[in-house]
PDB file of C-alpha atoms in Angstrom:
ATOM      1  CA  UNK J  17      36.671  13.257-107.389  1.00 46.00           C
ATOM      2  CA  UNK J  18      34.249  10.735-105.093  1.00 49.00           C
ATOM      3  CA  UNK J  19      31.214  12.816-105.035  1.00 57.00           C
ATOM      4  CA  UNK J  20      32.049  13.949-108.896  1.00 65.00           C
ATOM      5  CA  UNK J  21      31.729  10.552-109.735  1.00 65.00           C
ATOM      6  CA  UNK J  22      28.895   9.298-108.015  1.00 72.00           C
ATOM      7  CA  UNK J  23      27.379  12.248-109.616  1.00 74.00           C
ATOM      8  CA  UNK J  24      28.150  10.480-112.741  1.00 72.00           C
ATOM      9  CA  UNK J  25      26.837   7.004-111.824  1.00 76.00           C
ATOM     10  CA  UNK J  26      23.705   8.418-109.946  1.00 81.00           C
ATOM     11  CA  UNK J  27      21.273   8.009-113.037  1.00 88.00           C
ATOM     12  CA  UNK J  28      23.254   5.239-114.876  1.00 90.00           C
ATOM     13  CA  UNK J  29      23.187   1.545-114.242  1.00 90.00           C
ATOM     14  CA  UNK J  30      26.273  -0.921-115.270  1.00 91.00           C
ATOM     15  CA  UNK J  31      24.919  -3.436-118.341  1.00 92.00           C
ATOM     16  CA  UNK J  32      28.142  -5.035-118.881  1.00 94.00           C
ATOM     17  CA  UNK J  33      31.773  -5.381-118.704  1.00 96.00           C
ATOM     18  CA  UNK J  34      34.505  -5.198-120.992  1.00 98.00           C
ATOM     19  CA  UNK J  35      36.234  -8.877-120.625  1.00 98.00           C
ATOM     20  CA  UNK J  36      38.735  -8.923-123.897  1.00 98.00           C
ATOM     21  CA  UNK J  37      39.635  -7.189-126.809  1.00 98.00           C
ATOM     22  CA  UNK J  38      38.347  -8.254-130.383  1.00 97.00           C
ATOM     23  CA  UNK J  39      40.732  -8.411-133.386  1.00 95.00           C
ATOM     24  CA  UNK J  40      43.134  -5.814-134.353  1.00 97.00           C
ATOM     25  CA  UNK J  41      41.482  -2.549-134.697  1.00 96.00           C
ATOM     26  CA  UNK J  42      40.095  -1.687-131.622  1.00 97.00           C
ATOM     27  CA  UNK J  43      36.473  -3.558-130.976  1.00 98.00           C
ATOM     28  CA  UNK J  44      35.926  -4.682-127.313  1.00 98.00           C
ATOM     29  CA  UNK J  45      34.000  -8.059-125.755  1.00 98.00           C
ATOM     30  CA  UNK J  46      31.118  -6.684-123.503  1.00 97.00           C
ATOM     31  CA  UNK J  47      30.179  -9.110-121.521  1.00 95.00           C
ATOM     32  CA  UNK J  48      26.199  -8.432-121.029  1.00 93.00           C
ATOM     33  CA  UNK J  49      24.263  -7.801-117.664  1.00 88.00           C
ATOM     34  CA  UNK J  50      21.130  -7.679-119.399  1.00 84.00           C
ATOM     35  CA  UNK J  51      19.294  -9.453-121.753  1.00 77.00           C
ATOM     36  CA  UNK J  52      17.959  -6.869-123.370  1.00 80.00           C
ATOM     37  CA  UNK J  53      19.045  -6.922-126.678  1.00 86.00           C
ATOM     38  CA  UNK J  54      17.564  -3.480-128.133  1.00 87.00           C
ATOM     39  CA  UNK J  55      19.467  -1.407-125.224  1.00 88.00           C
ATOM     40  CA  UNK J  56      22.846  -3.192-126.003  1.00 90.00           C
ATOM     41  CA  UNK J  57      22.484  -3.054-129.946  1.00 92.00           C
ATOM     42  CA  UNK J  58      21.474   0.550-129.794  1.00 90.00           C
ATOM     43  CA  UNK J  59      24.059   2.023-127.555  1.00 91.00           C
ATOM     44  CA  UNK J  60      25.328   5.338-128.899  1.00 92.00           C
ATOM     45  CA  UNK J  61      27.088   7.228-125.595  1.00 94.00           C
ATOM     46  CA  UNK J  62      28.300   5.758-122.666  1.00 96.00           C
ATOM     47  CA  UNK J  63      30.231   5.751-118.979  1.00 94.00           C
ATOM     48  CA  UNK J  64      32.845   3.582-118.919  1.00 96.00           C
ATOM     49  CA  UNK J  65      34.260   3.076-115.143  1.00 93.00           C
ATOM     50  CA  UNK J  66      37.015   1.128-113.512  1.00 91.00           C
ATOM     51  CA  UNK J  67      36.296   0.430-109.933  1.00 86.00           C
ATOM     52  CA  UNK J  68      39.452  -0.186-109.198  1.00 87.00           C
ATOM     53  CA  UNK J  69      41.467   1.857-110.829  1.00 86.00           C
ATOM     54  CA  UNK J  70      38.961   4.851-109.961  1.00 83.00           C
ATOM     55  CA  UNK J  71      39.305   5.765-113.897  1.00 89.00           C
ATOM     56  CA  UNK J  72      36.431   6.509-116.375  1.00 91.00           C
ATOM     57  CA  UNK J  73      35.889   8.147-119.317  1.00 91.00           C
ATOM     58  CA  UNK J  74      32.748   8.662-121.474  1.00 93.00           C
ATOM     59  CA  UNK J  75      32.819   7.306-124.811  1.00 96.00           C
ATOM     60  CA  UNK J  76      30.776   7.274-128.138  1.00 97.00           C
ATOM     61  CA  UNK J  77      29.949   3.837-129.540  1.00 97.00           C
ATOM     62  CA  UNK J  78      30.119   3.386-133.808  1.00 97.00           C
ATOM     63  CA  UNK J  79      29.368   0.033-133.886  1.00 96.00           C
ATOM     64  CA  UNK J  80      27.511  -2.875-131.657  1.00 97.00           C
ATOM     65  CA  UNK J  81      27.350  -6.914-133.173  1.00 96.00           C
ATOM     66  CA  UNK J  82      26.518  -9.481-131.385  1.00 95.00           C
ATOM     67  CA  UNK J  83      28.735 -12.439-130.486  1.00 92.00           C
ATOM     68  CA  UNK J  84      28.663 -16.231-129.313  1.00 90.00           C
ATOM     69  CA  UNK J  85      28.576 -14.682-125.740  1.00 90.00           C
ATOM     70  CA  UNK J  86      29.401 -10.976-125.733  1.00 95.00           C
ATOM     71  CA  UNK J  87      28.547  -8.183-127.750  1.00 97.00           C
ATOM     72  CA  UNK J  88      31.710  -6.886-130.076  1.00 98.00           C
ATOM     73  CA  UNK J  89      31.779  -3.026-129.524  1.00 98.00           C
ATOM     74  CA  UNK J  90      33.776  -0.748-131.366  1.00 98.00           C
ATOM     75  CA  UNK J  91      34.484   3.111-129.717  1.00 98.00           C
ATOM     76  CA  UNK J  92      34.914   6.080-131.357  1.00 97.00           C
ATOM     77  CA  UNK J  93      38.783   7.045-130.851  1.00 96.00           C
ATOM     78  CA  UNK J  94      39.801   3.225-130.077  1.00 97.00           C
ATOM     79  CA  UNK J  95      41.755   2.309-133.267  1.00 97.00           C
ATOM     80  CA  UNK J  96      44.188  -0.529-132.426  1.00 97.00           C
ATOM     81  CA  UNK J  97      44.327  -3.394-129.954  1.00 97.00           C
ATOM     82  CA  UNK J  98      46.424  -1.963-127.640  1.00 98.00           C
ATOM     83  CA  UNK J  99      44.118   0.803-127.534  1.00 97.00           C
ATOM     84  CA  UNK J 100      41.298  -1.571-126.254  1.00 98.00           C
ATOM     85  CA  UNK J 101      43.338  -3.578-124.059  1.00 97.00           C
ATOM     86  CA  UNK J 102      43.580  -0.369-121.877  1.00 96.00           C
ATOM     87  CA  UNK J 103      39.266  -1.117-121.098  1.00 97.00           C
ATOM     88  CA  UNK J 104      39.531  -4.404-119.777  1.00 97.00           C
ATOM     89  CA  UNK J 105      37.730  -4.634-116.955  1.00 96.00           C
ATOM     90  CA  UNK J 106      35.632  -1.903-117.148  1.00 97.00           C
ATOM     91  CA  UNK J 107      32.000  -1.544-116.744  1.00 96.00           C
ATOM     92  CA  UNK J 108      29.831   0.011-119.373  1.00 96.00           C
ATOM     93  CA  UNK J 109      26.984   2.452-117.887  1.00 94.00           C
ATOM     94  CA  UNK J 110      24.140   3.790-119.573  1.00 94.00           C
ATOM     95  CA  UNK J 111      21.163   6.512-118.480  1.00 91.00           C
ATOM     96  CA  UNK J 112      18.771   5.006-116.346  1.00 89.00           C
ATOM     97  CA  UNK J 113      16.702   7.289-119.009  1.00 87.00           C
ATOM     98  CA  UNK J 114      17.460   5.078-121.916  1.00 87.00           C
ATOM     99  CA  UNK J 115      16.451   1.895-120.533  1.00 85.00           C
ATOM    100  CA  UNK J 116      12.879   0.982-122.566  1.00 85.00           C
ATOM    101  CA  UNK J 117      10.034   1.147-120.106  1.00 84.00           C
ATOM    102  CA  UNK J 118       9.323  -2.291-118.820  1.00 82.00           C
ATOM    103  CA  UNK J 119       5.783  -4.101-119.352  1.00 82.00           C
ATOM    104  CA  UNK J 120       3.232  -3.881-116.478  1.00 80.00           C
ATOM    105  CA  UNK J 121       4.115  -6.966-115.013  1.00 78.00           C
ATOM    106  CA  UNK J 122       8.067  -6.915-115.756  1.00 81.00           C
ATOM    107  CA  UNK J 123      10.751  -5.024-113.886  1.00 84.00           C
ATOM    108  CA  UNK J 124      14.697  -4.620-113.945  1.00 84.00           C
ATOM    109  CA  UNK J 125      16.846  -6.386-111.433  1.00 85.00           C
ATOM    110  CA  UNK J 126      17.988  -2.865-110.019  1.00 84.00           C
ATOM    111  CA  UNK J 127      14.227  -1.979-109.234  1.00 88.00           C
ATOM    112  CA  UNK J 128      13.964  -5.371-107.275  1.00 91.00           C
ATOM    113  CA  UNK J 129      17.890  -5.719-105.515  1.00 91.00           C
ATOM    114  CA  UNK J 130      17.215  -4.167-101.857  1.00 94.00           C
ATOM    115  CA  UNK J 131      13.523  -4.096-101.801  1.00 96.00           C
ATOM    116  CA  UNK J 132      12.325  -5.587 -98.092  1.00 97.00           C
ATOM    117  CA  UNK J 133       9.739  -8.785 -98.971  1.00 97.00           C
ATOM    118  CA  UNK J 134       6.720  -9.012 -96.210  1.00 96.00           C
ATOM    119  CA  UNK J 135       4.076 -11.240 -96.202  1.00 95.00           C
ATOM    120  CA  UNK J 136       0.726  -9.900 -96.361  1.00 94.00           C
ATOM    121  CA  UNK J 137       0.254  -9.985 -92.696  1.00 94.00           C
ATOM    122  CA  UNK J 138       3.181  -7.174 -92.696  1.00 92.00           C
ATOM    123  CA  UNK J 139       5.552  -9.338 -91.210  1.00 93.00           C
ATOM    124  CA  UNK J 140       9.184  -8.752 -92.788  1.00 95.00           C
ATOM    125  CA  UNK J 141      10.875 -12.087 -94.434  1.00 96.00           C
ATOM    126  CA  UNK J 142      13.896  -9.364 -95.387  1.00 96.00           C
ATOM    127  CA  UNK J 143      15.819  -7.731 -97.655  1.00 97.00           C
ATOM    128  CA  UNK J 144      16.340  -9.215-101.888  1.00 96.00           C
ATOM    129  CA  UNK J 145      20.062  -9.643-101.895  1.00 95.00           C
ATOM    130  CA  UNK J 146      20.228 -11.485-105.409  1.00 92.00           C
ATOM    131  CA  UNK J 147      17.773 -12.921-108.207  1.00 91.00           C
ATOM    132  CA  UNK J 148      17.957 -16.282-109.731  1.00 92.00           C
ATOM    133  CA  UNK J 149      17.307 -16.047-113.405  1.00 86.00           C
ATOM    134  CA  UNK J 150      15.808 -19.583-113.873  1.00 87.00           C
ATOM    135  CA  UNK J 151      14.698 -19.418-117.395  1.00 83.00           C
ATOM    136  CA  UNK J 152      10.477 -19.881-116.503  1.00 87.00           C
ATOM    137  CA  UNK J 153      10.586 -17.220-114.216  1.00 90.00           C
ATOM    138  CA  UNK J 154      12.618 -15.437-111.900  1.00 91.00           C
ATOM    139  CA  UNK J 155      13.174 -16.588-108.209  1.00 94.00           C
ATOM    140  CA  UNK J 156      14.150 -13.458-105.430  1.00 94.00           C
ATOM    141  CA  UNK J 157      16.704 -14.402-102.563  1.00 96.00           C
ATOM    142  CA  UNK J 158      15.408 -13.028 -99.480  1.00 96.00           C
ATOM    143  CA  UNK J 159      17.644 -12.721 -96.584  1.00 96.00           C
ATOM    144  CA  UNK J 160      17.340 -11.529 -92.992  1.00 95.00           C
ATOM    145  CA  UNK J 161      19.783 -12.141 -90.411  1.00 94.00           C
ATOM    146  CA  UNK J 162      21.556 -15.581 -91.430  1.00 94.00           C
ATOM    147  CA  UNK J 163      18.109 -16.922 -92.533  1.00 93.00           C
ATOM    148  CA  UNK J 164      17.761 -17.059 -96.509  1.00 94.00           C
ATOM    149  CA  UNK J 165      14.376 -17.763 -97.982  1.00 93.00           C
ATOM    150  CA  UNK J 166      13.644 -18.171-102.119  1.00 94.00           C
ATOM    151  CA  UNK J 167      10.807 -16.985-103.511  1.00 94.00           C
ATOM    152  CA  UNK J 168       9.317 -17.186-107.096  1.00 94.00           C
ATOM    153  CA  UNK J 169       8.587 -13.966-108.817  1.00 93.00           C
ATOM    154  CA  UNK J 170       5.324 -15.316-109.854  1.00 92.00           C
ATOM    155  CA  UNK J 171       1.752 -14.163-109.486  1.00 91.00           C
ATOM    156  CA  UNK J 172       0.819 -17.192-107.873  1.00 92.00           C
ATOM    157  CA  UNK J 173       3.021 -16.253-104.750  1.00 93.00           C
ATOM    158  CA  UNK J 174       3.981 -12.111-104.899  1.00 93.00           C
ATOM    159  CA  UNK J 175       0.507 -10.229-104.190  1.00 94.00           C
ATOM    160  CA  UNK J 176       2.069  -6.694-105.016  1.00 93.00           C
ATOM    161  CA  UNK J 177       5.454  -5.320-105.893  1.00 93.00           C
ATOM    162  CA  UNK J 178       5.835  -1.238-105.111  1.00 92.00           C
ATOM    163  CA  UNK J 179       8.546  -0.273-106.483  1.00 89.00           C
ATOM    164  CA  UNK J 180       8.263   3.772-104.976  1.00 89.00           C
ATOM    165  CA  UNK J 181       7.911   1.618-101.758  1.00 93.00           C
ATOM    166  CA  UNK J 182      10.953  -0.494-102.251  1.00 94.00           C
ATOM    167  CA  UNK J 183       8.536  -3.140-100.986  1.00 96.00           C
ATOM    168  CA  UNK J 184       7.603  -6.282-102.450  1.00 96.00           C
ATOM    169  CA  UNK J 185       4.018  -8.440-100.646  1.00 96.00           C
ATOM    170  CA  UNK J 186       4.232 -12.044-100.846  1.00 95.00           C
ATOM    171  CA  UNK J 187       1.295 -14.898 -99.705  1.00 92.00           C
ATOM    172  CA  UNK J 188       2.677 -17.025 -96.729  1.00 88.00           C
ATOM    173  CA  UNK J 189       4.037 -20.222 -98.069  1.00 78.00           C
ATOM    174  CA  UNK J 190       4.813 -23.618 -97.054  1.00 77.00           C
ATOM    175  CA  UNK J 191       8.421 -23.456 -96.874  1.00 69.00           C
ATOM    176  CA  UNK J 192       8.419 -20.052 -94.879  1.00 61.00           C
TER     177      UNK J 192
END
């Protein structure tokens, strides 16, 4: 069952989580992991996986809306709220395959978590363990050891990010 399912997950990333049922008949909250708005509105098949409960299932989406804070989702075969209250808590998976291809300069978060960040003297400053979304731009967490260093994800300070590398080049800064 293990290395079925991380068959299953191998091309697929998580963009969201079931946190609550919607109404009566069956829709879902999905709480988002992406902004991305034409990969969530356009969802048509999906993995859905519970980590804990080492369950999954794939499922065919009708209907996507968006809410306050979630997207309402409704599945085929989900017809009644006690139906949907059986998906809380699971994540929703799509093909890495569907995700539009980003811009030159843009990249997902999954292309960026794990990369090692070296200045351009080739000195390692770590591993990117998490990514501050801070609304002008995006700042990496760099850690190595118990030493954790911010960066901005801006020209002005990353020289080159290689993504087939898993490497990200950075100019030496003040603060490092």
């Amino acid at each position: 069952m293990i290395s079925f399912l991380s068959e299953l997950l191998k091309d697929r990333i998580a963009i969201g989580q079931i946190v609550n049922t919607h109404g009566l008949k069956g829709e879902v909250k999905l709480y988002p992991y992406t902004n991305q708005k034409t990969v969530l509105m356009n969802l048509s098949e999906v993995l859905l996986y519970d980590q804990k409960r080492k369950r999954y299932l794939l499922a065919k989406v009708k209907n996507v809306r968006k809410g306050p804070k979630t997207y309402l989702v409704k599945f085929e075969g989900i017809e009644s709220i006690e139906d949907a209250e059986k998906l809380k808590g699971y994540k929703v998976y799509v093909l890495l395959s569907e995700l539009p291809k980003p811009e030159k300069d843009e990249y997902y978060f999954y292309e960026v978590m794990g990369c090692e960040v070296v200045l351009e003297n080739g000195e390692s400053l770590g591993k990117v363990t998490d990514i501050i979304e801070t609304g002008a731009n995006d700042v990496l967490v760099v850690k190595k050891g118990k030493k954790e260093t911010l960066i901005p994800m801006i020209k002005r300070y990353v020289v080159k990010l290689d993504k087939e590398e898993r490497k990200i080049t950075v100019k030496a800064m003040e603060w490092i």
